[in-house]
Coordinates of C-alpha atoms in Angstrom, one line a residue:
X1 CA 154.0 15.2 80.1
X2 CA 156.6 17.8 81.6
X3 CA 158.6 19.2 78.9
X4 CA 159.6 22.8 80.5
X5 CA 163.5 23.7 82.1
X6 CA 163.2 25.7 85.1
X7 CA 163.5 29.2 85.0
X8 CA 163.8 29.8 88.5
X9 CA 165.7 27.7 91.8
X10 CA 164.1 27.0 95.2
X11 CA 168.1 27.8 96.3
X12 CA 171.6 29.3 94.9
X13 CA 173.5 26.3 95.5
X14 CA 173.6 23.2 94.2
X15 CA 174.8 19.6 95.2
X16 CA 177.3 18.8 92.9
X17 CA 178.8 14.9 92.1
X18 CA 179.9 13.0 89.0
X19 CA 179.5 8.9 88.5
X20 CA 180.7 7.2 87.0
X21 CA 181.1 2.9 86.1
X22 CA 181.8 0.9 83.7
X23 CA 178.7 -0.9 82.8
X24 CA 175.1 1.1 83.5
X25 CA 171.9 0.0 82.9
X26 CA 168.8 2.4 82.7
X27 CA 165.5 0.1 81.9
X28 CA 163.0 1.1 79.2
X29 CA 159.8 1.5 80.5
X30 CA 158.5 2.4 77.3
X31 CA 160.1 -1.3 76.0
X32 CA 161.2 -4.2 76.8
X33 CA 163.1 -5.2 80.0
X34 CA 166.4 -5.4 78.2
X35 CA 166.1 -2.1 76.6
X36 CA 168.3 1.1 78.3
X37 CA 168.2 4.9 78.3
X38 CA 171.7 6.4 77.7
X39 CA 171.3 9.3 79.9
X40 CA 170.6 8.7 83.4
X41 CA 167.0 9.1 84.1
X42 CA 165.6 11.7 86.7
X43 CA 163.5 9.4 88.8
X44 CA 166.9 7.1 88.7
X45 CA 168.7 9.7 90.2
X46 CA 165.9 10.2 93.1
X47 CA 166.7 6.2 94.0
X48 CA 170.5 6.4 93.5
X49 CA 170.8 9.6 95.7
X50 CA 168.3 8.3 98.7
X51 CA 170.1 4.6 98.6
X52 CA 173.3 6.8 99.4
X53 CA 171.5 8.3 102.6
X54 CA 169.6 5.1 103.6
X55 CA 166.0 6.0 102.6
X56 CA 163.9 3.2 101.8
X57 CA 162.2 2.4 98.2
X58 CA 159.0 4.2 98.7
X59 CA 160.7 6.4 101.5
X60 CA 161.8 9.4 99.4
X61 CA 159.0 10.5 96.6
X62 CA 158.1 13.3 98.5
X63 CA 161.5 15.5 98.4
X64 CA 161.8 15.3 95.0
X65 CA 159.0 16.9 93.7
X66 CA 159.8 19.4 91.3
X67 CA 158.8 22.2 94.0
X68 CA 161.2 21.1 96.3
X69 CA 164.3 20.1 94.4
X70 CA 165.6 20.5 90.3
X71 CA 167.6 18.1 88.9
X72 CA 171.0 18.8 86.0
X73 CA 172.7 15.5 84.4
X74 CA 175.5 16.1 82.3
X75 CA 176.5 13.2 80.1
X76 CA 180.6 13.5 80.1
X77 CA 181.3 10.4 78.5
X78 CA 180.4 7.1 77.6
X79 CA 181.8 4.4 74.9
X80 CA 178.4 3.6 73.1
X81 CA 175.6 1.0 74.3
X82 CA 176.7 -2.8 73.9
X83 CA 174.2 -5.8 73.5
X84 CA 175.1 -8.9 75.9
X85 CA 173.5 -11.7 77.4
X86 CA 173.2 -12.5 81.0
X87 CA 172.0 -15.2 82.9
X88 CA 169.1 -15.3 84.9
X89 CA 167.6 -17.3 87.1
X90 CA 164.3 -16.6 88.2
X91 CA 163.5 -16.7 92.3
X92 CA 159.7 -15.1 91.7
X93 CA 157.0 -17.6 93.6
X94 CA 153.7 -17.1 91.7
X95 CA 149.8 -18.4 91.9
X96 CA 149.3 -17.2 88.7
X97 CA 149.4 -20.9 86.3
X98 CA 150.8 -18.6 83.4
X99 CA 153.9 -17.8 85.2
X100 CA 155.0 -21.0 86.0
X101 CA 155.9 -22.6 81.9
X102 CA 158.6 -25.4 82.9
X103 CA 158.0 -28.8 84.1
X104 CA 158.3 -30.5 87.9
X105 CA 161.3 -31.9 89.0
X106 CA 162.7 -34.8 90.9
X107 CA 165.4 -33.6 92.1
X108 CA 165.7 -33.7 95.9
X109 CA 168.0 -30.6 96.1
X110 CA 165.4 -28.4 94.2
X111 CA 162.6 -29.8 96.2
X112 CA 164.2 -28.7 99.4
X113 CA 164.6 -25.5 98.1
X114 CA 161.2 -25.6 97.5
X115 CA 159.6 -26.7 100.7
X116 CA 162.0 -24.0 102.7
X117 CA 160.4 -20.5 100.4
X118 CA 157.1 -22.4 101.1
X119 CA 156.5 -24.7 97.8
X120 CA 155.0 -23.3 94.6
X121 CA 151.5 -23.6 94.3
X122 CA 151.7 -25.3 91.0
X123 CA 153.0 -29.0 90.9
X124 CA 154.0 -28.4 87.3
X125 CA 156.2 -25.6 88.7
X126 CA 159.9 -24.9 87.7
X127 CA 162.5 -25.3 90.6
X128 CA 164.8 -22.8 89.5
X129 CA 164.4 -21.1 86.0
X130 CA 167.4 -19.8 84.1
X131 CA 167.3 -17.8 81.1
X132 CA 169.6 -15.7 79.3
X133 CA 168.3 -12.4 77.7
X134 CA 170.1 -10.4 75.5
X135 CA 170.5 -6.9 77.6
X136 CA 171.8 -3.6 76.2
X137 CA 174.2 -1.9 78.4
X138 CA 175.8 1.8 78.6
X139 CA 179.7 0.7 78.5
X140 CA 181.9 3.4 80.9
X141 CA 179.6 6.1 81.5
X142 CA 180.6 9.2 83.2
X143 CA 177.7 11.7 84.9
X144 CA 177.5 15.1 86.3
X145 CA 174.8 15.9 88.5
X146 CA 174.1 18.8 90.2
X147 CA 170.8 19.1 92.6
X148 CA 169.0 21.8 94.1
X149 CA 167.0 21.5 97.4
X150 CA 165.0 23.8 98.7
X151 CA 166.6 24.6 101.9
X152 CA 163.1 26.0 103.3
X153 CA 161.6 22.9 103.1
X154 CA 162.2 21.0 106.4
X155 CA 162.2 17.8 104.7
X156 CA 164.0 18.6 102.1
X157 CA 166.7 20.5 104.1
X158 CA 167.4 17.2 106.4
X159 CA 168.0 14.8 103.2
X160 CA 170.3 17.6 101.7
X161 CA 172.0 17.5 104.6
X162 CA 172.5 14.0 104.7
X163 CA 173.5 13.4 101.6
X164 CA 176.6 16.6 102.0
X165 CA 178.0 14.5 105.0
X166 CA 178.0 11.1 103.4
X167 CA 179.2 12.4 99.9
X168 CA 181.7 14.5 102.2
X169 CA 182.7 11.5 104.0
X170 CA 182.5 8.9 100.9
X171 CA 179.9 6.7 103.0
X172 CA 176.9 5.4 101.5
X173 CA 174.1 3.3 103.4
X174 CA 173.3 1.1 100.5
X175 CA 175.6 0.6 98.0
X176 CA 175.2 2.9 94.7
X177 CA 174.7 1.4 91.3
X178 CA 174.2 2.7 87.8
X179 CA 170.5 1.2 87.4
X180 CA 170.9 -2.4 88.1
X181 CA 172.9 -4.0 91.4
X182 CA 175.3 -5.6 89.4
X183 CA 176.4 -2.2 87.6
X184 CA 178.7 -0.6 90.7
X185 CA 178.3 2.9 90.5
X186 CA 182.1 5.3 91.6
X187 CA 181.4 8.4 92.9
X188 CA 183.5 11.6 93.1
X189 CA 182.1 14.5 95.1
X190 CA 182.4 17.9 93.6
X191 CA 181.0 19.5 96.5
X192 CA 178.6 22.6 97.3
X193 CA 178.7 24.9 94.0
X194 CA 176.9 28.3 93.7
X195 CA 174.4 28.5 91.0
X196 CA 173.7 31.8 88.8
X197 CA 171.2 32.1 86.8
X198 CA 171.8 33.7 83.0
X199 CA 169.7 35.9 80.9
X200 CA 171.1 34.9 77.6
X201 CA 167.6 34.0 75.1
X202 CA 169.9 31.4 73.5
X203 CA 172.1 29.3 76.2
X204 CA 174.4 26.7 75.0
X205 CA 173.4 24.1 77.7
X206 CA 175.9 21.3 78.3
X207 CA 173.7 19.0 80.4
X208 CA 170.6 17.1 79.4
X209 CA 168.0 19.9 78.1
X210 CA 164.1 19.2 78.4
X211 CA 163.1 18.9 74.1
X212 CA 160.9 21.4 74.0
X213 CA 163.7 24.3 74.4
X214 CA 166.0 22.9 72.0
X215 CA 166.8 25.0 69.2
X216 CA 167.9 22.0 66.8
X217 CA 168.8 24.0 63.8
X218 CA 171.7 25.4 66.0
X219 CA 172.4 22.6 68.2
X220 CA 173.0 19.9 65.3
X221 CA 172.6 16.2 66.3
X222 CA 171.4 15.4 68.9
X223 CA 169.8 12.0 71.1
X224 CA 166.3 12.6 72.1
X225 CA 165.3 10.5 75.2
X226 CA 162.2 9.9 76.8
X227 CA 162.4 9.4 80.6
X228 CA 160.2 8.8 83.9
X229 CA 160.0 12.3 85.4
X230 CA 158.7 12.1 89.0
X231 CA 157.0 9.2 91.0
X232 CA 154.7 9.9 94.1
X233 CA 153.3 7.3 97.1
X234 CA 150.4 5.6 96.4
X235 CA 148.5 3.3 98.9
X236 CA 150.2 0.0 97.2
X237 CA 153.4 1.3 96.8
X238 CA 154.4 4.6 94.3
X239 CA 153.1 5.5 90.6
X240 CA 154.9 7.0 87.6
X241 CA 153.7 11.4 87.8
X242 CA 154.7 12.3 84.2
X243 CA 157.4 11.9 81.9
X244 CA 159.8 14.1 80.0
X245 CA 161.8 14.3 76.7
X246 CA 165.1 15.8 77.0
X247 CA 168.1 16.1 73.9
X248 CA 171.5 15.4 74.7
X249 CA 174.9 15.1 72.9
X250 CA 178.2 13.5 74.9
X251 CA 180.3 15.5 72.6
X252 CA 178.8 18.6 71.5
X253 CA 176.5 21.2 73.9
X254 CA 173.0 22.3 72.9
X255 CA 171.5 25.6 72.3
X256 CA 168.0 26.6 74.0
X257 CA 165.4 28.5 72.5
X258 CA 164.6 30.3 75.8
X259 CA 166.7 31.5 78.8
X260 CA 166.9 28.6 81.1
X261 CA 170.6 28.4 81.4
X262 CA 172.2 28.0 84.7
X263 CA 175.8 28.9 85.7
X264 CA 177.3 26.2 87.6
X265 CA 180.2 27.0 89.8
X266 CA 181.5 29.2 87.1
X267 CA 182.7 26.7 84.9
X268 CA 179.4 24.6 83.4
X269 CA 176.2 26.2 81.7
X270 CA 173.2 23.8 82.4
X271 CA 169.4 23.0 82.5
X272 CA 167.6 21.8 85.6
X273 CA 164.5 20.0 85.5

């Protein structure tokens, strides 16, 4: 588990953008597929910024390990989490009996479908199965994020880079989402803001702030979240590298037991992680 802010920056300048939507969904991993986080979760955040510069799912682990870049989300604003159902319908082709629960079909159009994806190995196979879960949803959430690469770090460097010009240009390779495809993601660039760091023992920290430097007798009530923290490259594909609890509050800032309090721009005290 990593549960410690960062006390010192691999740069004085961060990468500054706010997002914004007005549905997001963040999935549990700790529950059920339905379940969300409020606050946008680091690791999200890796996959959101490398979709706007092009890199590919298991493409981008590496520059955002917590030597090379930190990481500040601000929750501005949100109207509460909502329950809704959607429907699905399930496209997965499986060998695995257990998978397949619903019964063959005589339908010509489904078993046309069927034949083209290269049949279903089970004749008692569904052709198309729809369900409709009950999902829970952040309605209008707004996010400030602010990221530090280090610019001495060639790799590193080049995706920073990238991702100036296209937030610069508002271009984006794949199209950004809060969490989900369905949940369009707006973007508003805030550009390249200088970073200070202060020596105040007791920061009152707007953004996200990792649990184990808030002061909660100061800081009043708060959400406590806990969230995938990195993910590195594995042989089959990428694996979860820690998590982290952070505290939050849309409407009221937090107070730190330590000084790990970061002037952004001038006009926002944060936490990077």
């Amino acid at each position: 588990m990593t549960d410690l802010p960062a006390h010192e920056l691999p740069d004085d300048d961060a990468v500054s953008l706010t997002v914004s939507g007005r549905w997001a969904h963040f999935r549990n991993i700790e529950g059920t597929l339905h379940r969300t986080y409020r606050m946008f979760p680091r690791t999200t955040i890796a996959g959101f910024l490398a979709a706007i510069v092009g890199r590919g799912r298991d493409e981008y682990y590496d520059i955002f390990q917590p030597d090379r870049t930190r990481i500040s989300v601000t929750l501005d604003d949100y109207d509460g989490t909502y329950r809704m159902s959607r429907l699905h319908l399930g496209t997965r082709n499986s060998s695995d009996e257990k998978e397949l629960t619903l019964s063959e079909t005589d339908d010509p159009a489904a078993k046309a479908l069927t034949e083209t994806v290269g049949g279903l190995p089970n004749t008692k196979a569904i052709y198309g199965n729809r369900q409709r879960p009950v999902i829970h949803m952040v309605r209008n959430p707004t996010y400030t994020i602010d990221v530090i690469f280090d610019r001495d770090d060639d790799r590193a460097s080049a995706f920073r880079e990238d991702l100036v010009k296209h937030l610069s240009n508002e271009t984006s390779i794949y199209t950004p989402y809060l969490g989900t495809a369905e949940c369009l993601a707006h973007i508003s660039y805030n550009g390249e803001k200088p970073v200070q760091r202060l020596t105040d023992d007791a920061p009152v920290i707007e953004s996200a702030l990792p649990l184990s430097a808030v002061n909660p007798a100061e800081s009043g009530s708060f959400t406590v979240e806990k969230h995938p923290y990195n993910m590195v490259r594995v042989a089959n594909g990428r694996r979860l590298d820690g998590t982290i609890s952070i505290g939050f509050n849309a409407d009221e800032s937090l107070v730190a037991t330590e000084s790990c309090g970061f002037d952004v721009g001038g006009d926002r005290t944060v936490a990077f992680y």
